[in-house]
Amino acid sequence: MNLFESLETHEHEQLVFCSDKESGLKAIIAIHSTTLGPSLGGCRMWPYENEEAALKDVLRLSRGMTYKAAVAGLNLGGGKAVIIGDSKTMKNETLFRSFGRFVQSLGGRYITAEDVGTSVHDMEWVSCETNFVTGIHQERGGSGDPSPVTALGVFFGIKAALKWKSGSDSFAGKRVVVQGLGQVGQSLVTRLVEAGAKVVAADIFEGNIKKAVAANPSIEIINPDAVYSTPCDIFVPCALGGVVNDDTIDKLRCGIVAGSANNVLADEDKHSVALQKKDILYIPDFVISAGGLINVANELQGYRRQQALDQASGIYDIVMQILKIAEVENTTTQKASMTLAERRIAQLGHIKKKFIGVPLGKRMC
Ligand code: NAD
């Protein structure tokens, strides 16, 4: 792989290779953009097949974070880190503290957090060596589990989609199919039931189904394979990525697709157009699932729960903005979301070109 060509393709700013033989640390930090503020993105630990796979992943994920933060109206850029290794067998204090020291050496250009393969506990080790870590445990003054905030954002994002599609944002009597009853799915189901929706749900893990039914006995459980073809107003993917693909798209019998799962569309361009052709309103996952990022971003300013929740509720207005752009510019919601993010970065990047003398003290924006 030609490294500089890869960075230039998606306009990354910086790539940092972190190596520490003693602890076994092999990590890559990618900073995609710091136009809006310090780059923020989780640290993923994964047994990549080879270094090129790790590099591709960190470049792709860090770019995604730029768009997610920009569209959510946050004063943050996009970054991501990957640690190459098996999270089941290779985790130890030295490894994460060593990673923390590399993060600190970037002076705040990159802020890390937990991600796939890393936990709040691991971030506590990281926090021994750097100030630039967020998403730590509530007992230590952090924001804790982001899932309820993510779920709230998804709830309000769907509400906006309903308003656009049917003229009313009421969930009363709406049939909603939820795929995945994990952290986000369960919290969302409770909100949907409280709002009067008829919830149909599926999971592959019996334990999570039992928990969800205990909390909300009115929900109907269906076979995981039936989620696509079950007629409903809204299909909410809260499990895996790539669930809207060449095989599933023809089965969908819904009016709206909107859920937290990362990368819902197997192919962003192709499947967003295909959904539009079927008159299915798609709300991009990176817009609707921003509650988790909003939550950790709030931690950076001194965490206040209500403020994080209020900001996540604002996803309603963001979705409305995107839908208007898509309509006016006759494009897909996927493209409209990217456009909204790119315009904000360009506009704020432009005003930042002016020298303003004394810089803004400690604030992030
Ligand atoms: P989770 O692991 O707690 O829950 C996922 C659930 O999906 C599990 O119960 C799992 O058994 C189930 N599942 C897996 N395959 C399935 C299938 N084929 N059919 C039905 N169910 C299946 O994860 P989570 O934290 O709830 O996150 C859900 C999705 O949202 C993920 O894609 C995650 O990346 C994304 N997301 C989460 C957050 C957050 O704050 N937790 C923020 C942004 C995005």
Tab-separated table of C-alpha atoms and ligand atoms in Angstrom:
chain	number	residue	atom	x	y	z
A	1	MET	CA	0.000	0.000	0.000
A	2	ASN	CA	1.249	3.474	-0.902
A	3	LEU	CA	0.890	5.245	2.439
A	4	PHE	CA	0.801	8.865	1.346
A	5	GLU	CA	-1.567	8.052	-1.486
A	6	SER	CA	-3.917	6.382	1.037
A	7	LEU	CA	-3.817	9.448	3.280
A	8	GLU	CA	-4.411	11.804	0.402
A	9	THR	CA	-7.334	9.804	-1.031
A	10	HIS	CA	-9.608	10.648	1.901
A	11	GLU	CA	-7.680	13.691	3.088
A	12	HIS	CA	-6.307	12.320	6.347
A	13	GLU	CA	-4.052	14.618	8.317
A	14	GLN	CA	-1.850	12.253	10.242
A	15	LEU	CA	-1.080	8.615	10.815
A	16	VAL	CA	0.810	7.438	13.883
A	17	PHE	CA	2.349	3.981	14.289
A	18	CYS	CA	2.833	3.006	17.922
A	19	SER	CA	5.144	0.158	18.824
A	20	ASP	CA	6.276	-1.106	22.202
A	21	LYS	CA	8.018	-4.464	22.230
A	22	GLU	CA	7.871	-4.921	26.013
A	23	SER	CA	4.083	-4.696	26.254
A	24	GLY	CA	3.421	-6.134	22.786
A	25	LEU	CA	1.699	-2.954	21.679
A	26	LYS	CA	1.178	-2.557	17.947
A	27	ALA	CA	-1.251	0.263	17.336
A	28	ILE	CA	-2.152	2.760	14.643
A	29	ILE	CA	-3.793	6.101	15.328
A	30	ALA	CA	-5.379	7.869	12.359
A	31	ILE	CA	-6.331	11.530	12.539
A	32	HIS	CA	-8.650	12.311	9.671
A	33	SER	CA	-9.619	15.904	10.406
A	34	THR	CA	-9.157	18.462	13.156
A	35	THR	CA	-10.900	21.323	11.363
A	36	LEU	CA	-13.781	21.428	13.847
A	37	GLY	CA	-11.774	20.461	16.927
A	38	PRO	CA	-9.662	17.656	18.368
A	39	SER	CA	-10.177	14.350	16.624
A	40	LEU	CA	-12.165	11.864	18.689
A	41	GLY	CA	-12.834	8.203	18.099
A	42	GLY	CA	-12.668	4.909	19.938
A	43	CYS	CA	-9.768	2.513	20.201
A	44	ARG	CA	-10.590	-0.812	18.571
A	45	MET	CA	-8.702	-3.991	19.510
A	46	TRP	CA	-8.938	-6.638	16.821
A	47	PRO	CA	-6.814	-9.581	15.586
A	48	TYR	CA	-6.406	-8.184	12.069
A	49	GLU	CA	-5.243	-10.673	9.457
A	50	ASN	CA	-2.386	-8.383	8.500
A	51	GLU	CA	-1.132	-4.816	8.936
A	52	GLU	CA	-2.766	-3.634	5.745
A	53	ALA	CA	-6.197	-4.706	7.011
A	54	ALA	CA	-5.612	-2.759	10.245
A	55	LEU	CA	-4.502	0.293	8.316
A	56	LYS	CA	-7.516	0.212	5.989
A	57	ASP	CA	-9.858	-0.109	8.947
A	58	VAL	CA	-8.367	2.779	10.909
A	59	LEU	CA	-8.412	5.053	7.852
A	60	ARG	CA	-12.045	4.182	7.084
A	61	LEU	CA	-13.238	4.478	10.677
A	62	SER	CA	-11.467	7.774	11.408
A	63	ARG	CA	-13.026	9.371	8.330
A	64	GLY	CA	-16.443	8.160	9.449
A	65	MET	CA	-15.920	9.877	12.801
A	66	THR	CA	-15.309	13.217	11.086
A	67	TYR	CA	-18.710	13.006	9.402
A	68	LYS	CA	-20.474	11.759	12.510
A	69	ALA	CA	-19.170	14.586	14.698
A	70	ALA	CA	-19.748	17.244	12.050
A	71	VAL	CA	-23.335	16.274	11.331
A	72	ALA	CA	-24.097	16.066	15.066
A	73	GLY	CA	-23.008	19.690	15.440
A	74	LEU	CA	-20.077	18.808	17.704
A	75	ASN	CA	-16.848	20.769	17.845
A	76	LEU	CA	-14.813	17.666	17.227
A	77	GLY	CA	-12.871	16.177	14.374
A	78	GLY	CA	-12.527	12.548	13.390
A	79	GLY	CA	-9.931	10.082	14.579
A	80	LYS	CA	-9.664	6.443	15.496
A	81	ALA	CA	-7.111	3.999	16.871
A	82	VAL	CA	-6.653	0.297	16.334
A	83	ILE	CA	-4.615	-2.044	18.493
A	84	ILE	CA	-3.604	-5.142	16.575
A	85	GLY	CA	-4.208	-8.133	18.812
A	86	ASP	CA	-6.680	-10.530	20.359
A	87	SER	CA	-8.741	-8.762	23.011
A	88	LYS	CA	-9.491	-12.096	24.703
A	89	THR	CA	-5.880	-13.025	25.377
A	90	MET	CA	-3.590	-10.032	24.909
A	91	LYS	CA	-4.982	-7.341	27.203
A	92	ASN	CA	-2.899	-6.116	30.087
A	93	GLU	CA	-2.227	-2.937	32.061
A	94	THR	CA	1.144	-2.240	30.429
A	95	LEU	CA	-0.266	-2.475	26.925
A	96	PHE	CA	-3.047	0.044	27.547
A	97	ARG	CA	-0.823	2.401	29.550
A	98	SER	CA	1.726	2.250	26.763
A	99	PHE	CA	-1.033	3.135	24.284
A	100	GLY	CA	-2.100	5.978	26.606
A	101	ARG	CA	1.374	7.474	26.472
A	102	PHE	CA	1.276	7.589	22.686
A	103	VAL	CA	-2.129	9.301	22.859
A	104	GLN	CA	-0.728	11.850	25.322
A	105	SER	CA	2.227	12.531	23.050
A	106	LEU	CA	-0.204	13.895	20.444
A	107	GLY	CA	-1.009	16.774	22.786
A	108	GLY	CA	-4.797	16.535	22.390
A	109	ARG	CA	-4.956	16.214	18.618
A	110	TYR	CA	-6.537	12.789	19.217
A	111	ILE	CA	-8.897	11.801	22.055
A	112	THR	CA	-9.518	8.116	22.580
A	113	ALA	CA	-12.436	6.102	24.008
A	114	GLU	CA	-13.627	2.498	24.201
A	115	ASP	CA	-14.696	0.632	21.079
A	116	VAL	CA	-15.062	-2.949	19.832
A	117	GLY	CA	-12.630	-5.114	21.838
A	118	THR	CA	-11.880	-2.480	24.475
A	119	SER	CA	-13.802	-1.593	27.630
A	120	VAL	CA	-14.339	1.174	30.138
A	121	HIS	CA	-11.947	-0.752	32.381
A	122	ASP	CA	-9.201	-0.656	29.718
A	123	MET	CA	-9.754	3.091	29.340
A	124	GLU	CA	-9.046	3.499	33.048
A	125	TRP	CA	-5.541	2.124	32.396
A	126	VAL	CA	-5.247	4.472	29.427
A	127	SER	CA	-6.316	7.386	31.640
A	128	CYS	CA	-3.336	6.749	33.952
A	129	GLU	CA	-1.122	8.043	31.140
A	130	THR	CA	-3.197	10.575	29.259
A	131	ASN	CA	-5.760	13.319	29.802
A	132	PHE	CA	-7.092	12.692	26.325
A	133	VAL	CA	-9.462	9.817	27.003
A	134	THR	CA	-13.222	9.896	27.416
A	135	GLY	CA	-16.029	7.431	28.113
A	136	ILE	CA	-14.712	6.428	31.504
A	137	HIS	CA	-16.763	4.977	34.356
A	138	GLN	CA	-19.427	7.103	36.054
A	139	GLU	CA	-17.883	6.359	39.452
A	140	ARG	CA	-14.760	8.139	38.242
A	141	GLY	CA	-16.620	11.185	36.983
A	142	GLY	CA	-17.086	9.838	33.480
A	143	SER	CA	-20.249	9.499	31.415
A	144	GLY	CA	-20.529	5.696	31.713
A	145	ASP	CA	-22.546	3.525	29.325
A	146	PRO	CA	-23.527	5.620	26.262
A	147	SER	CA	-26.269	3.216	25.075
A	148	PRO	CA	-29.293	4.930	26.704
A	149	VAL	CA	-28.205	8.238	25.144
A	150	THR	CA	-27.710	6.542	21.774
A	151	ALA	CA	-31.177	5.003	22.099
A	152	LEU	CA	-32.716	8.392	22.865
A	153	GLY	CA	-31.108	9.875	19.759
A	154	VAL	CA	-32.402	6.988	17.636
A	155	PHE	CA	-35.882	7.488	19.104
A	156	PHE	CA	-35.912	11.174	18.149
A	157	GLY	CA	-34.377	10.479	14.742
A	158	ILE	CA	-37.170	8.006	13.954
A	159	LYS	CA	-39.740	10.489	15.269
A	160	ALA	CA	-38.509	13.058	12.749
A	161	ALA	CA	-38.644	10.478	9.952
A	162	LEU	CA	-42.237	9.657	10.919
A	163	LYS	CA	-43.167	13.327	10.817
A	164	TRP	CA	-41.644	13.704	7.364
A	165	LYS	CA	-43.242	10.575	6.002
A	166	SER	CA	-46.726	10.756	7.517
A	167	GLY	CA	-47.200	14.315	8.764
A	168	SER	CA	-47.354	13.208	12.406
A	169	ASP	CA	-44.503	12.211	14.692
A	170	SER	CA	-46.700	10.118	16.969
A	171	PHE	CA	-45.692	6.494	17.507
A	172	ALA	CA	-49.221	5.536	18.593
A	173	GLY	CA	-50.206	2.337	16.799
A	174	LYS	CA	-47.084	2.274	14.631
A	175	ARG	CA	-45.612	-1.166	14.068
A	176	VAL	CA	-41.871	-1.160	14.662
A	177	VAL	CA	-39.548	-4.114	14.002
A	178	VAL	CA	-36.371	-3.962	16.104
A	179	GLN	CA	-33.443	-6.178	15.118
A	180	GLY	CA	-31.178	-6.718	18.142
A	181	LEU	CA	-32.111	-6.422	21.800
A	182	GLY	CA	-28.712	-5.473	23.151
A	183	GLN	CA	-27.717	-2.327	25.007
A	184	VAL	CA	-29.249	0.113	22.534
A	185	GLY	CA	-32.131	-2.096	21.371
A	186	GLN	CA	-33.523	-2.718	24.872
A	187	SER	CA	-33.422	0.901	25.887
A	188	LEU	CA	-35.042	1.941	22.611
A	189	VAL	CA	-37.798	-0.687	22.899
A	190	THR	CA	-38.802	0.729	26.290
A	191	ARG	CA	-39.122	4.213	24.803
A	192	LEU	CA	-41.076	2.938	21.807
A	193	VAL	CA	-43.511	0.969	23.980
A	194	GLU	CA	-44.004	3.972	26.271
A	195	ALA	CA	-44.734	6.089	23.198
A	196	GLY	CA	-47.495	3.698	22.112
A	197	ALA	CA	-45.726	1.743	19.351
A	198	LYS	CA	-46.454	-1.928	18.680
A	199	VAL	CA	-42.979	-3.443	18.941
A	200	VAL	CA	-41.950	-6.646	17.187
A	201	ALA	CA	-38.356	-7.719	17.931
A	202	ALA	CA	-35.740	-10.381	17.296
A	203	ASP	CA	-32.390	-11.381	18.703
A	204	ILE	CA	-30.155	-14.416	18.363
A	205	PHE	CA	-29.290	-14.411	22.065
A	206	GLU	CA	-31.985	-15.922	24.283
A	207	GLY	CA	-30.710	-14.091	27.386
A	208	ASN	CA	-31.327	-10.671	25.843
A	209	ILE	CA	-34.781	-11.704	24.581
A	210	LYS	CA	-35.760	-12.754	28.115
A	211	LYS	CA	-34.535	-9.458	29.556
A	212	ALA	CA	-36.399	-7.432	26.940
A	213	VAL	CA	-39.662	-9.321	27.454
A	214	ALA	CA	-39.360	-9.027	31.237
A	215	ALA	CA	-39.004	-5.258	30.897
A	216	ASN	CA	-41.690	-4.902	28.211
A	217	PRO	CA	-44.100	-7.886	28.215
A	218	SER	CA	-46.178	-6.441	25.365
A	219	ILE	CA	-43.500	-6.942	22.702
A	220	GLU	CA	-43.839	-9.707	20.138
A	221	ILE	CA	-40.746	-11.830	19.484
A	222	ILE	CA	-40.140	-13.173	15.990
A	223	ASN	CA	-37.525	-15.338	14.338
A	224	PRO	CA	-34.329	-13.366	13.457
A	225	ASP	CA	-34.733	-14.324	9.774
A	226	ALA	CA	-38.246	-12.848	9.671
A	227	VAL	CA	-37.261	-9.253	10.487
A	228	TYR	CA	-36.879	-8.181	6.874
A	229	SER	CA	-40.161	-9.512	5.501
A	230	THR	CA	-42.387	-8.615	8.467
A	231	PRO	CA	-44.677	-5.765	7.387
A	232	CYS	CA	-44.141	-2.688	9.545
A	233	ASP	CA	-43.952	1.097	9.538
A	234	ILE	CA	-40.348	1.202	10.711
A	235	PHE	CA	-37.489	-1.300	10.548
A	236	VAL	CA	-34.850	-0.555	13.203
A	237	PRO	CA	-31.508	-2.371	12.817
A	238	CYS	CA	-29.725	-2.372	16.191
A	239	ALA	CA	-27.466	-5.391	15.757
A	240	LEU	CA	-25.062	-5.798	12.851
A	241	GLY	CA	-23.808	-3.795	9.907
A	242	GLY	CA	-24.590	-4.575	6.263
A	243	VAL	CA	-28.132	-5.811	6.937
A	244	VAL	CA	-29.591	-3.863	4.023
A	245	ASN	CA	-27.983	-5.683	1.119
A	246	ASP	CA	-28.720	-7.324	-2.236
A	247	ASP	CA	-30.416	-10.280	-0.511
A	248	THR	CA	-32.572	-8.390	1.988
A	249	ILE	CA	-33.614	-5.254	0.148
A	250	ASP	CA	-36.391	-6.899	-1.855
A	251	LYS	CA	-37.841	-8.481	1.274
A	252	LEU	CA	-38.299	-5.193	3.143
A	253	ARG	CA	-41.945	-4.283	3.821
A	254	CYS	CA	-41.432	-1.085	5.768
A	255	GLY	CA	-41.782	2.646	5.212
A	256	ILE	CA	-38.702	3.719	7.132
A	257	VAL	CA	-35.294	2.155	7.891
A	258	ALA	CA	-33.568	3.823	10.831
A	259	GLY	CA	-31.421	2.226	13.496
A	260	SER	CA	-28.186	2.434	15.453
A	261	ALA	CA	-26.249	-0.426	13.825
A	262	ASN	CA	-23.044	0.852	12.264
A	263	ASN	CA	-22.940	0.717	8.450
A	264	VAL	CA	-26.507	-0.513	7.963
A	265	LEU	CA	-26.124	-0.399	4.165
A	266	ALA	CA	-23.816	-2.987	2.640
A	267	ASP	CA	-23.107	-0.499	-0.153
A	268	GLU	CA	-23.861	3.128	0.780
A	269	ASP	CA	-24.430	4.461	-2.736
A	270	LYS	CA	-26.154	1.500	-4.313
A	271	HIS	CA	-28.458	0.606	-1.435
A	272	SER	CA	-29.416	4.167	-0.506
A	273	VAL	CA	-30.598	4.642	-4.083
A	274	ALA	CA	-32.380	1.271	-4.031
A	275	LEU	CA	-34.239	2.195	-0.823
A	276	GLN	CA	-35.255	5.530	-2.294
A	277	LYS	CA	-36.632	3.756	-5.369
A	278	LYS	CA	-38.737	1.550	-3.106
A	279	ASP	CA	-40.035	4.697	-1.377
A	280	ILE	CA	-38.426	3.591	1.875
A	281	LEU	CA	-37.113	6.529	3.868
A	282	TYR	CA	-33.607	5.767	5.122
A	283	ILE	CA	-32.020	7.702	7.982
A	284	PRO	CA	-28.245	7.120	7.873
A	285	ASP	CA	-26.836	5.329	10.888
A	286	PHE	CA	-24.007	7.812	11.416
A	287	VAL	CA	-26.615	10.547	11.899
A	288	ILE	CA	-29.112	8.712	14.046
A	289	SER	CA	-26.617	6.880	16.285
A	290	ALA	CA	-24.630	9.988	17.243
A	291	GLY	CA	-26.013	9.969	20.809
A	292	GLY	CA	-23.091	7.862	22.005
A	293	LEU	CA	-20.594	10.320	20.574
A	294	ILE	CA	-22.594	13.246	21.969
A	295	ASN	CA	-22.403	11.561	25.373
A	296	VAL	CA	-18.615	11.186	25.421
A	297	ALA	CA	-18.175	14.656	23.918
A	298	ASN	CA	-20.109	16.047	26.884
A	299	GLU	CA	-17.735	14.294	29.252
A	300	LEU	CA	-14.924	16.442	27.877
A	301	GLN	CA	-16.678	19.562	29.199
A	302	GLY	CA	-17.513	18.073	32.626
A	303	TYR	CA	-20.344	15.594	32.259
A	304	ARG	CA	-23.920	16.733	32.750
A	305	ARG	CA	-26.403	13.999	31.954
A	306	GLN	CA	-29.336	16.263	31.141
A	307	GLN	CA	-27.273	18.271	28.703
A	308	ALA	CA	-26.197	15.094	26.878
A	309	LEU	CA	-29.811	13.899	26.702
A	310	ASP	CA	-31.041	17.272	25.424
A	311	GLN	CA	-28.355	17.301	22.755
A	312	ALA	CA	-29.220	13.740	21.682
A	313	SER	CA	-32.894	14.769	21.378
A	314	GLY	CA	-31.684	17.418	18.927
A	315	ILE	CA	-31.100	14.614	16.413
A	316	TYR	CA	-34.771	15.250	15.538
A	317	ASP	CA	-33.901	18.659	14.059
A	318	ILE	CA	-30.761	17.346	12.374
A	319	VAL	CA	-32.762	14.631	10.614
A	320	MET	CA	-35.305	17.249	9.496
A	321	GLN	CA	-32.481	19.356	8.051
A	322	ILE	CA	-31.126	16.358	6.160
A	323	LEU	CA	-34.521	15.457	4.770
A	324	LYS	CA	-34.960	19.018	3.508
A	325	ILE	CA	-31.535	18.947	1.804
A	326	ALA	CA	-32.370	15.596	0.202
A	327	GLU	CA	-35.655	16.992	-1.113
A	328	VAL	CA	-34.306	20.327	-2.372
A	329	GLU	CA	-31.212	18.778	-3.959
A	330	ASN	CA	-33.069	15.726	-5.212
A	331	THR	CA	-30.608	13.301	-3.682
A	332	THR	CA	-30.531	10.414	-1.234
A	333	THR	CA	-30.566	10.949	2.531
A	334	GLN	CA	-27.114	9.336	2.635
A	335	LYS	CA	-25.684	11.973	0.279
A	336	ALA	CA	-27.628	14.779	1.998
A	337	SER	CA	-26.118	13.795	5.361
A	338	MET	CA	-22.604	13.867	3.913
A	339	THR	CA	-23.374	17.243	2.357
A	340	LEU	CA	-24.547	18.694	5.671
A	341	ALA	CA	-21.338	17.516	7.357
A	342	GLU	CA	-19.077	18.739	4.546
A	343	ARG	CA	-20.726	22.184	4.476
A	344	ARG	CA	-20.296	22.647	8.203
A	345	ILE	CA	-16.628	21.652	8.017
A	346	ALA	CA	-16.017	23.965	5.053
A	347	GLN	CA	-17.851	26.935	6.597
A	348	LEU	CA	-16.270	26.675	10.046
A	349	GLY	CA	-12.908	25.851	8.509
A	350	HIS	CA	-13.205	29.072	6.571
A	351	ILE	CA	-13.842	31.309	9.606
A	352	LYS	CA	-10.969	29.662	11.468
A	353	LYS	CA	-8.535	30.930	8.858
A	354	LYS	CA	-8.620	34.377	10.408
A	355	PHE	CA	-6.062	35.142	13.086
A	356	ILE	CA	-7.915	36.245	16.242
A	357	GLY	CA	-5.040	37.156	18.540
A	358	VAL	CA	-5.458	35.566	21.963
A	359	PRO	CA	-6.738	31.981	21.540
A	360	LEU	CA	-9.842	30.739	23.396
A	361	GLY	CA	-8.664	29.381	26.776
A	362	LYS	CA	-9.527	25.812	27.753
A	363	ARG	CA	-12.762	25.372	25.801
A	364	MET	CA	-12.814	22.857	23.002
A	365	CYS	CA	-14.513	25.139	20.476
B	1	NAD	P1	-24.946	-5.099	21.716
B	1	NAD	O1	-23.832	-6.022	21.388
B	1	NAD	O2	-25.265	-4.801	23.137
B	1	NAD	O3	-26.309	-5.644	21.049
B	1	NAD	C1	-26.398	-6.224	19.802
B	1	NAD	C2	-27.501	-7.263	19.881
B	1	NAD	O4	-27.749	-7.749	18.577
B	1	NAD	C3	-27.133	-8.461	20.744
B	1	NAD	O5	-28.183	-8.727	21.664
B	1	NAD	C4	-26.982	-9.586	19.724
B	1	NAD	O6	-27.324	-10.854	20.249
B	1	NAD	C5	-27.956	-9.143	18.658
B	1	NAD	N1	-27.757	-9.746	17.349
B	1	NAD	C6	-26.598	-10.090	16.738
B	1	NAD	N2	-26.846	-10.628	15.544
B	1	NAD	C7	-28.190	-10.613	15.379
B	1	NAD	C8	-29.065	-11.013	14.345
B	1	NAD	N3	-28.617	-11.577	13.218
B	1	NAD	N4	-30.394	-10.848	14.515
B	1	NAD	C9	-30.877	-10.276	15.641
B	1	NAD	N5	-30.096	-9.888	16.659
B	1	NAD	C10	-28.774	-10.054	16.529
B	1	NAD	O7	-24.655	-3.761	20.897
B	1	NAD	P2	-25.262	-2.316	21.154
B	1	NAD	O8	-24.343	-1.547	22.025
B	1	NAD	O9	-26.702	-2.454	21.518
B	1	NAD	O10	-25.141	-1.689	19.693
B	1	NAD	C11	-25.992	-2.100	18.648
B	1	NAD	C12	-25.475	-1.517	17.334
B	1	NAD	O11	-25.437	-0.090	17.430
B	1	NAD	C13	-24.046	-1.940	16.976
B	1	NAD	O12	-23.938	-2.030	15.585
B	1	NAD	C14	-23.200	-0.785	17.486
B	1	NAD	O13	-21.980	-0.682	16.786
B	1	NAD	C15	-24.114	0.386	17.190
B	1	NAD	N6	-23.884	1.558	18.047
B	1	NAD	C16	-23.962	1.457	19.389
B	1	NAD	C17	-23.761	2.571	20.192
B	1	NAD	C18	-23.871	2.484	21.694
B	1	NAD	O14	-23.938	3.530	22.352
B	1	NAD	N7	-23.898	1.293	22.283
B	1	NAD	C19	-23.475	3.820	19.615
B	1	NAD	C20	-23.422	3.917	18.204
B	1	NAD	C21	-23.626	2.773	17.433
